[in-house]
Amino acid sequence: MTVPREADTAARLTGLVRALRGHGLRIGPAETVDAAAVLDVLGFADREQMRAGLAAALLRSEAQRTVYDAAFDLFFPLGVGTPEAVRADPPPVPDDPEPPRFGRPDPLREQLRERLAAALAADDRAAQARLAGELIEAFGRYGTGGSPGSGGSPGSGGWSAQQALGRLAPETLLARVLAALRERPGARDPAERGPADRDLSDRVLADEIRRRIRDFRAMAAGEARRRVAELRGPERIAERAVAPTADRVDFLYAGRDQLAELRRTVHPLARKLATRLAARRRRAARGEIDLRRTLRRSLGTGGVPLRPAYRRRRPARPELVLLCDVSGSVAGFADFTMLLVQAMGEQFSKVRVFAFVNRTAEVTGLLRGGDDPARLAARILAEAEVTGYHGNSDYGSALGEFAERHLDAVGPRTCVLVLGDARNNHRDPNPDALRRIAARARRVFWLNPEQPSLWPTGDSAALVYAGVVEMHSCRNARRLGELIARLLPV
């Protein structure tokens, strides 16, 4: 890595800190000063050692490492321009960036695929890194501004890992790599293994190959980000192209891996929220100042109220009822919230959970089963009667059924949380049922995973329900934690 000048080093470090703060990482001046001291001690000779040292100074949890690594590669890149190995032996860049028509051979693509299959079979990270550079060089350029001297105006082109990977299709190499691993020296002859042993071995090898392919895709994406950052500046790319931490990913757009990461954060987040609620309960126990007793005490100090007296309160743990839409894309939001509340169960005297699609059923017992959290939504849909004669959401029908059959779960100490996007498929929203629930409960809050600008659109009945109870936008896990700590009664 080229050693940057002192002023350039300071600019890169402060740029990295700003980018991390923009992604929600809490980094103060003290951590920034510590990071500068780390750079002063470690220097730039060993880039990976420098990466680890800055991470130790700036980060507070391992969950932040993915965002940090992507931002670090932008502000402290391994090199500038085309990688040296690719410059020494550049691949032939096709004149036509578009893929060839069906039936026409593509020699460069087939050559890269063959070399990538060999590198994946050997798990050769250096060869994979070189191939990632060659792939972006050959197929990743778009527009006319993708390289110096291309003649295009600034910002009129760039580099796309998605375009290049779509051309190469590394996922389709699975069978070829698997066959190569079976034929390597020392591998057991499939005829010597039983069917069960052979199937298990093939599944393990296939999972390992998929992991290597994912790592190669990440290499190509990092190489494309680095080149685009040289064109448009690392700050802009860090803001737009670096994936956020799991707790800042919108529930409605979270993928399977991100939802799995969120489930792993349930218990740490539950402990943090439990501490906040306990602190609120302790403060609430002191109550308000008792003016009469305070004035009586002040007689012994010349009328100066040095020892204020408080009206003591004995706050009891509240009851909590969750009413969750488990249909479609909001299932991940409801799933995570149910698991979070289950982990915080000691903060409430009673917790009851009801799920619905167009019918309402109690699922409190399913949450106590101790099964894999990833299967919770599937179990609810399979075992609870949450759907009727159709499978679409019907908030009006579900709220009406809750008000008719389960209203005894709500009392004067109960806080009700309704979880859902209020998209009612143009059916009757039945706000009177929600009014009946609100009249009986201590507080009712509606947590909507959509942003407020979408509430008046399409088949959403959000504004109707917002006229009955408080509705809050709750798009990610961080916002959910803030709302629970602030809204729930003590």
GROMACS .gro file of C-alpha atoms in nm:
model
  490
    1MET     CA    1   0.000   0.000   0.000
    2THR     CA    2   0.129   0.346  -0.089
    3VAL     CA    3   0.216   0.541   0.228
    4PRO     CA    4   0.001   0.859   0.237
    5ARG     CA    5   0.134   1.198   0.344
    6GLU     CA    6   0.067   1.321   0.698
    7ALA     CA    7  -0.206   1.566   0.591
    8ASP     CA    8  -0.358   1.302   0.365
    9THR     CA    9  -0.354   1.054   0.656
   10ALA     CA   10  -0.546   1.296   0.881
   11ALA     CA   11  -0.803   1.360   0.606
   12ARG     CA   12  -0.850   0.988   0.544
   13LEU     CA   13  -0.891   0.911   0.914
   14THR     CA   14  -1.143   1.190   0.974
   15GLY     CA   15  -1.325   1.089   0.656
   16LEU     CA   16  -1.346   0.730   0.783
   17VAL     CA   17  -1.481   0.850   1.118
   18ARG     CA   18  -1.746   1.069   0.948
   19ALA     CA   19  -1.853   0.780   0.727
   20LEU     CA   20  -1.888   0.547   1.026
   21ARG     CA   21  -2.085   0.809   1.218
   22GLY     CA   22  -2.313   0.844   0.916
   23HIS     CA   23  -2.391   0.473   0.951
   24GLY     CA   24  -2.488   0.513   1.316
   25LEU     CA   25  -2.162   0.414   1.489
   26ARG     CA   26  -2.099   0.621   1.800
   27ILE     CA   27  -1.742   0.749   1.768
   28GLY     CA   28  -1.634   1.049   1.974
   29PRO     CA   29  -1.325   1.270   1.975
   30ALA     CA   30  -1.150   1.042   2.225
   31GLU     CA   31  -1.182   0.739   1.997
   32THR     CA   32  -1.061   0.947   1.701
   33VAL     CA   33  -0.752   1.058   1.894
   34ASP     CA   34  -0.686   0.697   1.995
   35ALA     CA   35  -0.713   0.592   1.628
   36ALA     CA   36  -0.459   0.857   1.529
   37ALA     CA   37  -0.223   0.726   1.798
   38VAL     CA   38  -0.270   0.373   1.661
   39LEU     CA   39  -0.170   0.492   1.313
   40ASP     CA   40   0.134   0.666   1.459
   41VAL     CA   41   0.248   0.347   1.633
   42LEU     CA   42   0.162   0.086   1.371
   43GLY     CA   43   0.245   0.280   1.056
   44PHE     CA   44   0.140   0.162   0.710
   45ALA     CA   45   0.372  -0.132   0.647
   46ASP     CA   46   0.114  -0.397   0.741
   47ARG     CA   47  -0.231  -0.298   0.615
   48GLU     CA   48  -0.421  -0.576   0.793
   49GLN     CA   49  -0.250  -0.492   1.121
   50MET     CA   50  -0.348  -0.128   1.070
   51ARG     CA   51  -0.708  -0.235   0.996
   52ALA     CA   52  -0.723  -0.437   1.319
   53GLY     CA   53  -0.567  -0.156   1.524
   54LEU     CA   54  -0.811   0.108   1.401
   55ALA     CA   55  -1.101  -0.132   1.460
   56ALA     CA   56  -0.989  -0.181   1.821
   57ALA     CA   57  -0.981   0.196   1.872
   58LEU     CA   58  -1.306   0.288   1.694
   59LEU     CA   59  -1.552  -0.001   1.730
   60ARG     CA   60  -1.760  -0.110   2.026
   61SER     CA   61  -1.897  -0.442   1.903
   62GLU     CA   62  -1.817  -0.712   1.650
   63ALA     CA   63  -2.151  -0.644   1.476
   64GLN     CA   64  -2.006  -0.313   1.351
   65ARG     CA   65  -1.715  -0.483   1.176
   66THR     CA   66  -1.886  -0.538   0.840
   67VAL     CA   67  -1.960  -0.166   0.797
   68TYR     CA   68  -1.613  -0.076   0.922
   69ASP     CA   69  -1.431  -0.310   0.682
   70ALA     CA   70  -1.617  -0.174   0.379
   71ALA     CA   71  -1.551   0.188   0.480
   72PHE     CA   72  -1.186   0.116   0.566
   73ASP     CA   73  -1.126  -0.024   0.217
   74LEU     CA   74  -1.256   0.303   0.069
   75PHE     CA   75  -1.043   0.541   0.276
   76PHE     CA   76  -0.731   0.321   0.305
   77PRO     CA   77  -0.736   0.124  -0.024
   78LEU     CA   78  -0.480  -0.141  -0.107
   79GLY     CA   79  -0.381   0.054  -0.417
   80VAL     CA   80  -0.487   0.316  -0.667
   81GLY     CA   81  -0.618   0.255  -1.016
   82THR     CA   82  -0.591  -0.085  -1.182
   83PRO     CA   83  -0.427  -0.345  -0.952
   84GLU     CA   84  -0.059  -0.401  -1.025
   85ALA     CA   85  -0.108  -0.770  -1.107
   86VAL     CA   86  -0.378  -0.682  -1.359
   87ARG     CA   87  -0.165  -0.403  -1.513
   88ALA     CA   88   0.124  -0.646  -1.561
   89ASP     CA   89  -0.094  -0.890  -1.756
   90PRO     CA   90  -0.420  -0.714  -1.843
   91PRO     CA   91  -0.715  -0.916  -1.968
   92PRO     CA   92  -0.842  -0.827  -2.316
   93VAL     CA   93  -1.122  -0.576  -2.260
   94PRO     CA   94  -1.407  -0.642  -2.505
   95ASP     CA   95  -1.498  -0.355  -2.734
   96ASP     CA   96  -1.865  -0.431  -2.681
   97PRO     CA   97  -1.947  -0.432  -2.306
   98GLU     CA   98  -2.280  -0.602  -2.374
   99PRO     CA   99  -2.295  -0.982  -2.342
  100PRO     CA  100  -2.284  -1.168  -2.676
  101ARG     CA  101  -2.604  -1.282  -2.831
  102PHE     CA  102  -2.738  -1.627  -2.757
  103GLY     CA  103  -2.533  -1.899  -2.923
  104ARG     CA  104  -2.219  -1.687  -2.979
  105PRO     CA  105  -1.909  -1.798  -2.780
  106ASP     CA  106  -1.739  -1.564  -2.532
  107PRO     CA  107  -1.375  -1.683  -2.500
  108LEU     CA  108  -1.276  -1.430  -2.232
  109ARG     CA  109  -1.573  -1.520  -2.013
  110GLU     CA  110  -1.504  -1.892  -2.043
  111GLN     CA  111  -1.135  -1.839  -1.965
  112LEU     CA  112  -1.219  -1.641  -1.650
  113ARG     CA  113  -1.474  -1.901  -1.544
  114GLU     CA  114  -1.223  -2.183  -1.587
  115ARG     CA  115  -0.957  -2.001  -1.385
  116LEU     CA  116  -1.210  -1.906  -1.117
  117ALA     CA  117  -1.324  -2.268  -1.084
  118ALA     CA  118  -0.961  -2.375  -1.031
  119ALA     CA  119  -0.903  -2.097  -0.775
  120LEU     CA  120  -1.221  -2.187  -0.587
  121ALA     CA  121  -1.130  -2.556  -0.581
  122ALA     CA  122  -0.785  -2.472  -0.442
  123ASP     CA  123  -0.926  -2.202  -0.209
  124ASP     CA  124  -0.651  -1.972  -0.342
  125ARG     CA  125  -0.743  -1.629  -0.204
  126ALA     CA  126  -0.463  -1.450  -0.389
  127ALA     CA  127  -0.574  -1.593  -0.724
  128GLN     CA  128  -0.936  -1.502  -0.645
  129ALA     CA  129  -0.836  -1.143  -0.562
  130ARG     CA  130  -0.651  -1.114  -0.894
  131LEU     CA  131  -0.949  -1.260  -1.080
  132ALA     CA  132  -1.180  -1.009  -0.910
  133GLY     CA  133  -0.962  -0.728  -1.045
  134GLU     CA  134  -0.956  -0.881  -1.393
  135LEU     CA  135  -1.332  -0.936  -1.387
  136ILE     CA  136  -1.408  -0.573  -1.301
  137GLU     CA  137  -1.152  -0.455  -1.559
  138ALA     CA  138  -1.303  -0.669  -1.833
  139PHE     CA  139  -1.678  -0.660  -1.766
  140GLY     CA  140  -1.744  -0.407  -1.490
  141ARG     CA  141  -1.706  -0.081  -1.682
  142TYR     CA  142  -2.015   0.112  -1.783
  143GLY     CA  143  -2.066   0.452  -1.944
  144THR     CA  144  -1.773   0.658  -2.067
  145GLY     CA  145  -1.614   0.769  -1.741
  146GLY     CA  146  -1.497   0.432  -1.613
  147SER     CA  147  -1.126   0.499  -1.656
  148PRO     CA  148  -0.889   0.789  -1.702
  149GLY     CA  149  -0.856   0.900  -2.060
  150SER     CA  150  -1.183   0.745  -2.166
  151GLY     CA  151  -1.302   1.077  -2.296
  152GLY     CA  152  -1.625   1.088  -2.097
  153SER     CA  153  -1.740   1.366  -1.873
  154PRO     CA  154  -1.684   1.323  -1.497
  155GLY     CA  155  -1.947   1.105  -1.337
  156SER     CA  156  -2.078   0.974  -1.672
  157GLY     CA  157  -1.957   0.620  -1.606
  158GLY     CA  158  -1.811   0.391  -1.346
  159TRP     CA  159  -1.768   0.031  -1.240
  160SER     CA  160  -2.040  -0.217  -1.154
  161ALA     CA  161  -1.978  -0.543  -0.969
  162GLN     CA  162  -2.335  -0.651  -1.034
  163GLN     CA  163  -2.288  -0.613  -1.409
  164ALA     CA  164  -1.958  -0.803  -1.405
  165LEU     CA  165  -2.079  -1.084  -1.177
  166GLY     CA  166  -2.395  -1.119  -1.381
  167ARG     CA  167  -2.178  -1.173  -1.689
  168LEU     CA  168  -1.954  -1.428  -1.515
  169ALA     CA  169  -2.229  -1.611  -1.316
  170PRO     CA  170  -1.997  -1.770  -1.057
  171GLU     CA  171  -2.288  -1.952  -0.886
  172THR     CA  172  -2.317  -2.181  -1.188
  173LEU     CA  173  -1.963  -2.313  -1.120
  174LEU     CA  174  -2.081  -2.515  -0.819
  175ALA     CA  175  -2.098  -2.850  -0.999
  176ARG     CA  176  -1.764  -2.794  -1.175
  177VAL     CA  177  -1.583  -2.708  -0.850
  178LEU     CA  178  -1.750  -2.998  -0.668
  179ALA     CA  179  -1.628  -3.238  -0.937
  180ALA     CA  180  -1.276  -3.094  -0.910
  181LEU     CA  181  -1.272  -3.142  -0.533
  182ARG     CA  182  -1.385  -3.502  -0.569
  183GLU     CA  183  -1.097  -3.573  -0.811
  184ARG     CA  184  -0.822  -3.409  -0.605
  185PRO     CA  185  -0.546  -3.636  -0.465
  186GLY     CA  186  -0.641  -3.797  -0.136
  187ALA     CA  187  -1.017  -3.774  -0.195
  188ARG     CA  188  -1.204  -4.097  -0.124
  189ASP     CA  189  -1.357  -4.282  -0.416
  190PRO     CA  190  -1.736  -4.231  -0.408
  191ALA     CA  191  -1.779  -4.605  -0.469
  192GLU     CA  192  -1.609  -4.677  -0.135
  193ARG     CA  193  -1.866  -4.470   0.059
  194GLY     CA  194  -2.222  -4.556   0.147
  195PRO     CA  195  -2.513  -4.349   0.009
  196ALA     CA  196  -2.570  -4.164   0.340
  197ASP     CA  197  -2.199  -4.084   0.381
  198ARG     CA  198  -2.176  -3.970   0.017
  199ASP     CA  199  -2.481  -3.743   0.045
  200LEU     CA  200  -2.354  -3.584   0.368
  201SER     CA  201  -2.008  -3.527   0.220
  202ASP     CA  202  -2.155  -3.368  -0.093
  203ARG     CA  203  -2.375  -3.134   0.112
  204VAL     CA  204  -2.082  -3.022   0.327
  205LEU     CA  205  -1.865  -2.963   0.019
  206ALA     CA  206  -2.146  -2.775  -0.158
  207ASP     CA  207  -2.191  -2.544   0.143
  208GLU     CA  208  -1.817  -2.478   0.152
  209ILE     CA  209  -1.811  -2.396  -0.222
  210ARG     CA  210  -2.105  -2.158  -0.180
  211ARG     CA  211  -1.914  -1.981   0.097
  212ARG     CA  212  -1.609  -1.943  -0.129
  213ILE     CA  213  -1.830  -1.805  -0.408
  214ARG     CA  214  -1.985  -1.552  -0.166
  215ASP     CA  215  -1.635  -1.444  -0.062
  216PHE     CA  216  -1.535  -1.399  -0.426
  217ARG     CA  217  -1.846  -1.190  -0.491
  218ALA     CA  218  -1.751  -0.973  -0.192
  219MET     CA  219  -1.400  -0.930  -0.339
  220ALA     CA  220  -1.544  -0.817  -0.672
  221ALA     CA  221  -1.788  -0.579  -0.500
  222GLY     CA  222  -1.503  -0.429  -0.296
  223GLU     CA  223  -1.288  -0.382  -0.607
  224ALA     CA  224  -1.572  -0.206  -0.790
  225ARG     CA  225  -1.642   0.018  -0.486
  226ARG     CA  226  -1.274   0.112  -0.466
  227ARG     CA  227  -1.260   0.215  -0.831
  228VAL     CA  228  -1.585   0.413  -0.811
  229ALA     CA  229  -1.455   0.586  -0.497
  230GLU     CA  230  -1.155   0.709  -0.696
  231LEU     CA  231  -1.393   0.863  -0.950
  232ARG     CA  232  -1.652   1.015  -0.719
  233GLY     CA  233  -1.485   1.037  -0.379
  234PRO     CA  234  -1.488   0.791  -0.089
  235GLU     CA  235  -1.731   0.997   0.121
  236ARG     CA  236  -2.008   0.972  -0.137
  237ILE     CA  237  -1.956   0.600  -0.195
  238ALA     CA  238  -1.936   0.529   0.179
  239GLU     CA  239  -2.273   0.699   0.222
  240ARG     CA  240  -2.449   0.517  -0.062
  241ALA     CA  241  -2.272   0.188  -0.129
  242VAL     CA  242  -2.177   0.058   0.217
  243ALA     CA  243  -2.442  -0.168   0.365
  244PRO     CA  244  -2.571  -0.046   0.705
  245THR     CA  245  -2.545  -0.241   1.028
  246ALA     CA  246  -2.820  -0.496   1.090
  247ASP     CA  247  -2.999  -0.275   1.343
  248ARG     CA  248  -3.038   0.000   1.081
  249VAL     CA  249  -3.173  -0.219   0.798
  250ASP     CA  250  -3.539  -0.161   0.720
  251PHE     CA  251  -3.749  -0.455   0.833
  252LEU     CA  252  -3.942  -0.451   0.506
  253TYR     CA  253  -3.627  -0.484   0.294
  254ALA     CA  254  -3.411  -0.708   0.514
  255GLY     CA  255  -3.286  -1.026   0.349
  256ARG     CA  256  -3.258  -1.369   0.506
  257ASP     CA  257  -2.902  -1.315   0.629
  258GLN     CA  258  -2.986  -0.974   0.775
  259LEU     CA  259  -3.290  -1.113   0.959
  260ALA     CA  260  -3.069  -1.392   1.097
  261GLU     CA  261  -2.821  -1.129   1.217
  262LEU     CA  262  -3.107  -0.936   1.378
  263ARG     CA  263  -3.221  -1.244   1.567
  264ARG     CA  264  -2.870  -1.281   1.706
  265THR     CA  265  -2.895  -0.927   1.847
  266VAL     CA  266  -3.223  -0.995   2.031
  267HIS     CA  267  -3.077  -1.085   2.369
  268PRO     CA  268  -2.812  -0.806   2.387
  269LEU     CA  269  -3.078  -0.552   2.286
  270ALA     CA  270  -3.323  -0.699   2.540
  271ARG     CA  271  -3.067  -0.662   2.820
  272LYS     CA  272  -3.004  -0.301   2.723
  273LEU     CA  273  -3.375  -0.217   2.709
  274ALA     CA  274  -3.439  -0.398   3.039
  275THR     CA  275  -3.172  -0.182   3.205
  276ARG     CA  276  -3.333   0.135   3.069
  277LEU     CA  277  -3.681   0.033   3.183
  278ALA     CA  278  -3.549  -0.059   3.529
  279ALA     CA  279  -3.382   0.283   3.556
  280ARG     CA  280  -3.707   0.455   3.455
  281ARG     CA  281  -3.891   0.250   3.716
  282ARG     CA  282  -3.646   0.354   3.987
  283ARG     CA  283  -3.682   0.719   3.893
  284ALA     CA  284  -4.059   0.690   3.882
  285ALA     CA  285  -4.061   0.537   4.230
  286ARG     CA  286  -3.940   0.867   4.378
  287GLY     CA  287  -4.252   1.042   4.253
  288GLU     CA  288  -4.318   1.418   4.256
  289ILE     CA  289  -4.209   1.668   4.520
  290ASP     CA  290  -4.443   1.686   4.822
  291LEU     CA  291  -4.456   2.063   4.875
  292ARG     CA  292  -4.607   2.052   5.228
  293ARG     CA  293  -4.350   1.809   5.366
  294THR     CA  294  -4.065   1.992   5.189
  295LEU     CA  295  -4.165   2.325   5.351
  296ARG     CA  296  -4.194   2.158   5.691
  297ARG     CA  297  -3.842   2.019   5.655
  298SER     CA  298  -3.709   2.358   5.550
  299LEU     CA  299  -3.800   2.511   5.891
  300GLY     CA  300  -3.486   2.358   6.039
  301THR     CA  301  -3.265   2.522   5.773
  302GLY     CA  302  -3.401   2.876   5.785
  303GLY     CA  303  -3.660   2.819   5.513
  304VAL     CA  304  -3.408   2.685   5.259
  305PRO     CA  305  -3.541   2.354   5.112
  306LEU     CA  306  -3.216   2.157   5.128
  307ARG     CA  307  -3.391   1.821   5.166
  308PRO     CA  308  -3.692   1.796   4.933
  309ALA     CA  309  -3.957   1.538   5.020
  310TYR     CA  310  -4.123   1.326   4.752
  311ARG     CA  311  -4.458   1.159   4.720
  312ARG     CA  312  -4.355   0.796   4.713
  313ARG     CA  313  -4.491   0.579   4.436
  314ARG     CA  314  -4.493   0.204   4.411
  315PRO     CA  315  -4.492   0.143   4.034
  316ALA     CA  316  -4.599  -0.209   3.943
  317ARG     CA  317  -4.470  -0.390   3.640
  318PRO     CA  318  -4.716  -0.334   3.355
  319GLU     CA  319  -4.898  -0.595   3.152
  320LEU     CA  320  -4.821  -0.614   2.781
  321VAL     CA  321  -5.028  -0.739   2.487
  322LEU     CA  322  -4.880  -0.772   2.139
  323LEU     CA  323  -5.113  -0.783   1.838
  324CYS     CA  324  -4.897  -0.879   1.539
  325ASP     CA  325  -4.956  -0.902   1.165
  326VAL     CA  326  -4.755  -1.207   1.053
  327SER     CA  327  -4.831  -1.187   0.679
  328GLY     CA  328  -4.597  -1.112   0.391
  329SER     CA  329  -4.305  -0.876   0.428
  330VAL     CA  330  -4.405  -0.752   0.776
  331ALA     CA  331  -4.355  -1.102   0.920
  332GLY     CA  332  -3.985  -1.030   0.983
  333PHE     CA  333  -4.075  -0.716   1.179
  334ALA     CA  334  -4.335  -0.898   1.391
  335ASP     CA  335  -4.106  -1.199   1.436
  336PHE     CA  336  -3.818  -0.988   1.570
  337THR     CA  337  -4.045  -0.784   1.799
  338MET     CA  338  -4.207  -1.096   1.947
  339LEU     CA  339  -3.864  -1.245   2.021
  340LEU     CA  340  -3.748  -0.917   2.176
  341VAL     CA  341  -4.049  -0.891   2.405
  342GLN     CA  342  -4.012  -1.257   2.501
  343ALA     CA  343  -3.650  -1.192   2.603
  344MET     CA  344  -3.768  -0.893   2.813
  345GLY     CA  345  -4.043  -1.094   2.982
  346GLU     CA  346  -3.917  -1.022   3.335
  347GLN     CA  347  -3.992  -0.652   3.289
  348PHE     CA  348  -4.367  -0.720   3.268
  349SER     CA  349  -4.607  -0.889   3.506
  350LYS     CA  350  -4.782  -1.060   3.214
  351VAL     CA  351  -4.717  -1.084   2.840
  352ARG     CA  352  -4.970  -1.220   2.592
  353VAL     CA  353  -4.907  -1.235   2.217
  354PHE     CA  354  -5.174  -1.254   1.946
  355ALA     CA  355  -5.102  -1.303   1.575
  356PHE     CA  356  -5.325  -1.241   1.277
  357VAL     CA  357  -5.350  -1.230   0.902
  358ASN     CA  358  -5.725  -1.198   0.872
  359ARG     CA  359  -5.812  -1.398   1.186
  360THR     CA  360  -5.668  -1.354   1.535
  361ALA     CA  361  -5.519  -1.632   1.748
  362GLU     CA  362  -5.313  -1.633   2.067
  363VAL     CA  363  -4.958  -1.760   2.011
  364THR     CA  364  -4.805  -1.696   2.355
  365GLY     CA  365  -4.742  -2.067   2.398
  366LEU     CA  366  -4.553  -2.094   2.069
  367LEU     CA  367  -4.306  -1.830   2.183
  368ARG     CA  368  -4.224  -2.031   2.493
  369GLY     CA  369  -4.145  -2.343   2.294
  370GLY     CA  370  -3.772  -2.266   2.267
  371ASP     CA  371  -3.757  -2.355   1.895
  372ASP     CA  372  -3.526  -2.202   1.638
  373PRO     CA  373  -3.624  -1.831   1.613
  374ALA     CA  374  -3.596  -1.850   1.234
  375ARG     CA  375  -3.891  -2.091   1.231
  376LEU     CA  376  -4.119  -1.885   1.454
  377ALA     CA  377  -4.320  -1.716   1.177
  378ALA     CA  378  -4.354  -2.045   0.986
  379ARG     CA  379  -4.478  -2.222   1.299
  380ILE     CA  380  -4.735  -1.951   1.367
  381LEU     CA  381  -4.871  -1.970   1.013
  382ALA     CA  382  -4.879  -2.350   1.024
  383GLU     CA  383  -5.018  -2.411   1.374
  384ALA     CA  384  -5.227  -2.106   1.463
  385GLU     CA  385  -5.560  -2.017   1.303
  386VAL     CA  386  -5.455  -1.681   1.165
  387THR     CA  387  -5.611  -1.712   0.817
  388GLY     CA  388  -5.969  -1.766   0.708
  389TYR     CA  389  -6.103  -1.826   0.360
  390HIS     CA  390  -5.824  -1.621   0.200
  391GLY     CA  391  -5.458  -1.550   0.279
  392ASN     CA  392  -5.451  -1.168   0.254
  393SER     CA  393  -5.429  -0.921   0.540
  394ASP     CA  394  -5.759  -0.791   0.677
  395TYR     CA  395  -5.697  -0.563   0.974
  396GLY     CA  396  -6.063  -0.479   1.020
  397SER     CA  397  -6.164  -0.843   1.053
  398ALA     CA  398  -5.868  -0.929   1.277
  399LEU     CA  399  -5.924  -0.633   1.512
  400GLY     CA  400  -6.293  -0.712   1.525
  401GLU     CA  401  -6.227  -1.075   1.621
  402PHE     CA  402  -5.980  -0.965   1.892
  403ALA     CA  403  -6.236  -0.720   2.033
  404GLU     CA  404  -6.505  -0.990   2.036
  405ARG     CA  405  -6.310  -1.293   2.161
  406HIS     CA  406  -5.996  -1.174   2.342
  407LEU     CA  407  -6.081  -0.838   2.499
  408ASP     CA  408  -6.046  -0.994   2.846
  409ALA     CA  409  -5.666  -0.991   2.786
  410VAL     CA  410  -5.675  -0.610   2.809
  411GLY     CA  411  -5.717  -0.428   3.139
  412PRO     CA  412  -5.641  -0.094   3.306
  413ARG     CA  413  -5.273  -0.190   3.356
  414THR     CA  414  -5.226  -0.319   3.000
  415CYS     CA  415  -5.019  -0.159   2.727
  416VAL     CA  416  -5.116  -0.282   2.380
  417LEU     CA  417  -4.868  -0.276   2.092
  418VAL     CA  418  -5.015  -0.328   1.744
  419LEU     CA  419  -4.751  -0.430   1.488
  420GLY     CA  420  -4.824  -0.399   1.117
  421ASP     CA  421  -4.819  -0.182   0.807
  422ALA     CA  422  -5.202  -0.130   0.811
  423ARG     CA  423  -5.231  -0.235   0.445
  424ASN     CA  424  -5.586  -0.364   0.446
  425ASN     CA  425  -5.635  -0.467   0.080
  426HIS     CA  426  -5.914  -0.208   0.043
  427ARG     CA  427  -6.135  -0.381   0.301
  428ASP     CA  428  -6.329  -0.220   0.587
  429PRO     CA  429  -6.066  -0.099   0.843
  430ASN     CA  430  -6.320  -0.130   1.130
  431PRO     CA  431  -6.178   0.152   1.348
  432ASP     CA  432  -6.454   0.097   1.605
  433ALA     CA  433  -6.290  -0.230   1.711
  434LEU     CA  434  -5.963  -0.045   1.775
  435ARG     CA  435  -6.156   0.216   1.978
  436ARG     CA  436  -6.299  -0.060   2.197
  437ILE     CA  437  -5.947  -0.191   2.263
  438ALA     CA  438  -5.813   0.160   2.334
  439ALA     CA  439  -6.101   0.237   2.574
  440ARG     CA  440  -6.017  -0.066   2.786
  441ALA     CA  441  -5.634  -0.047   2.781
  442ARG     CA  442  -5.400   0.183   2.970
  443ARG     CA  443  -5.217   0.279   2.649
  444VAL     CA  444  -5.227   0.162   2.286
  445PHE     CA  445  -4.944   0.223   2.041
  446TRP     CA  446  -4.928   0.120   1.676
  447LEU     CA  447  -4.578   0.047   1.539
  448ASN     CA  448  -4.571   0.072   1.160
  449PRO     CA  449  -4.263  -0.052   0.967
  450GLU     CA  450  -4.341   0.180   0.674
  451GLN     CA  451  -4.222   0.539   0.654
  452PRO     CA  452  -4.494   0.802   0.716
  453SER     CA  453  -4.485   0.926   0.357
  454LEU     CA  454  -4.634   0.590   0.247
  455TRP     CA  455  -4.921   0.588   0.496
  456PRO     CA  456  -5.167   0.774   0.268
  457THR     CA  457  -5.085   0.561  -0.039
  458GLY     CA  458  -5.244   0.255  -0.196
  459ASP     CA  459  -5.449   0.025   0.026
  460SER     CA  460  -5.305   0.158   0.353
  461ALA     CA  461  -5.552   0.239   0.634
  462ALA     CA  462  -5.273   0.383   0.850
  463LEU     CA  463  -5.420   0.734   0.868
  464VAL     CA  464  -5.756   0.591   0.978
  465TYR     CA  465  -5.595   0.401   1.265
  466ALA     CA  466  -5.363   0.694   1.346
  467GLY     CA  467  -5.677   0.896   1.420
  468VAL     CA  468  -5.767   0.646   1.694
  469VAL     CA  469  -5.432   0.556   1.858
  470GLU     CA  470  -5.074   0.684   1.848
  471MET     CA  471  -4.895   0.549   1.540
  472HIS     CA  472  -4.515   0.553   1.519
  473SER     CA  473  -4.290   0.470   1.226
  474CYS     CA  474  -4.062   0.183   1.328
  475ARG     CA  475  -3.846   0.090   1.030
  476ASN     CA  476  -3.550  -0.083   1.196
  477ALA     CA  477  -3.432  -0.249   1.515
  478ARG     CA  478  -3.262   0.064   1.648
  479ARG     CA  479  -3.583   0.265   1.616
  480LEU     CA  480  -3.779  -0.021   1.774
  481GLY     CA  481  -3.552  -0.020   2.077
  482GLU     CA  482  -3.586   0.356   2.117
  483LEU     CA  483  -3.965   0.338   2.099
  484ILE     CA  484  -3.996   0.052   2.347
  485ALA     CA  485  -3.769   0.225   2.597
  486ARG     CA  486  -3.964   0.552   2.562
  487LEU     CA  487  -4.325   0.446   2.519
  488LEU     CA  488  -4.381   0.150   2.748
  489PRO     CA  489  -4.526   0.247   3.088
  490VAL     CA  490  -4.345   0.179   3.416
   0.00000   0.00000   0.00000
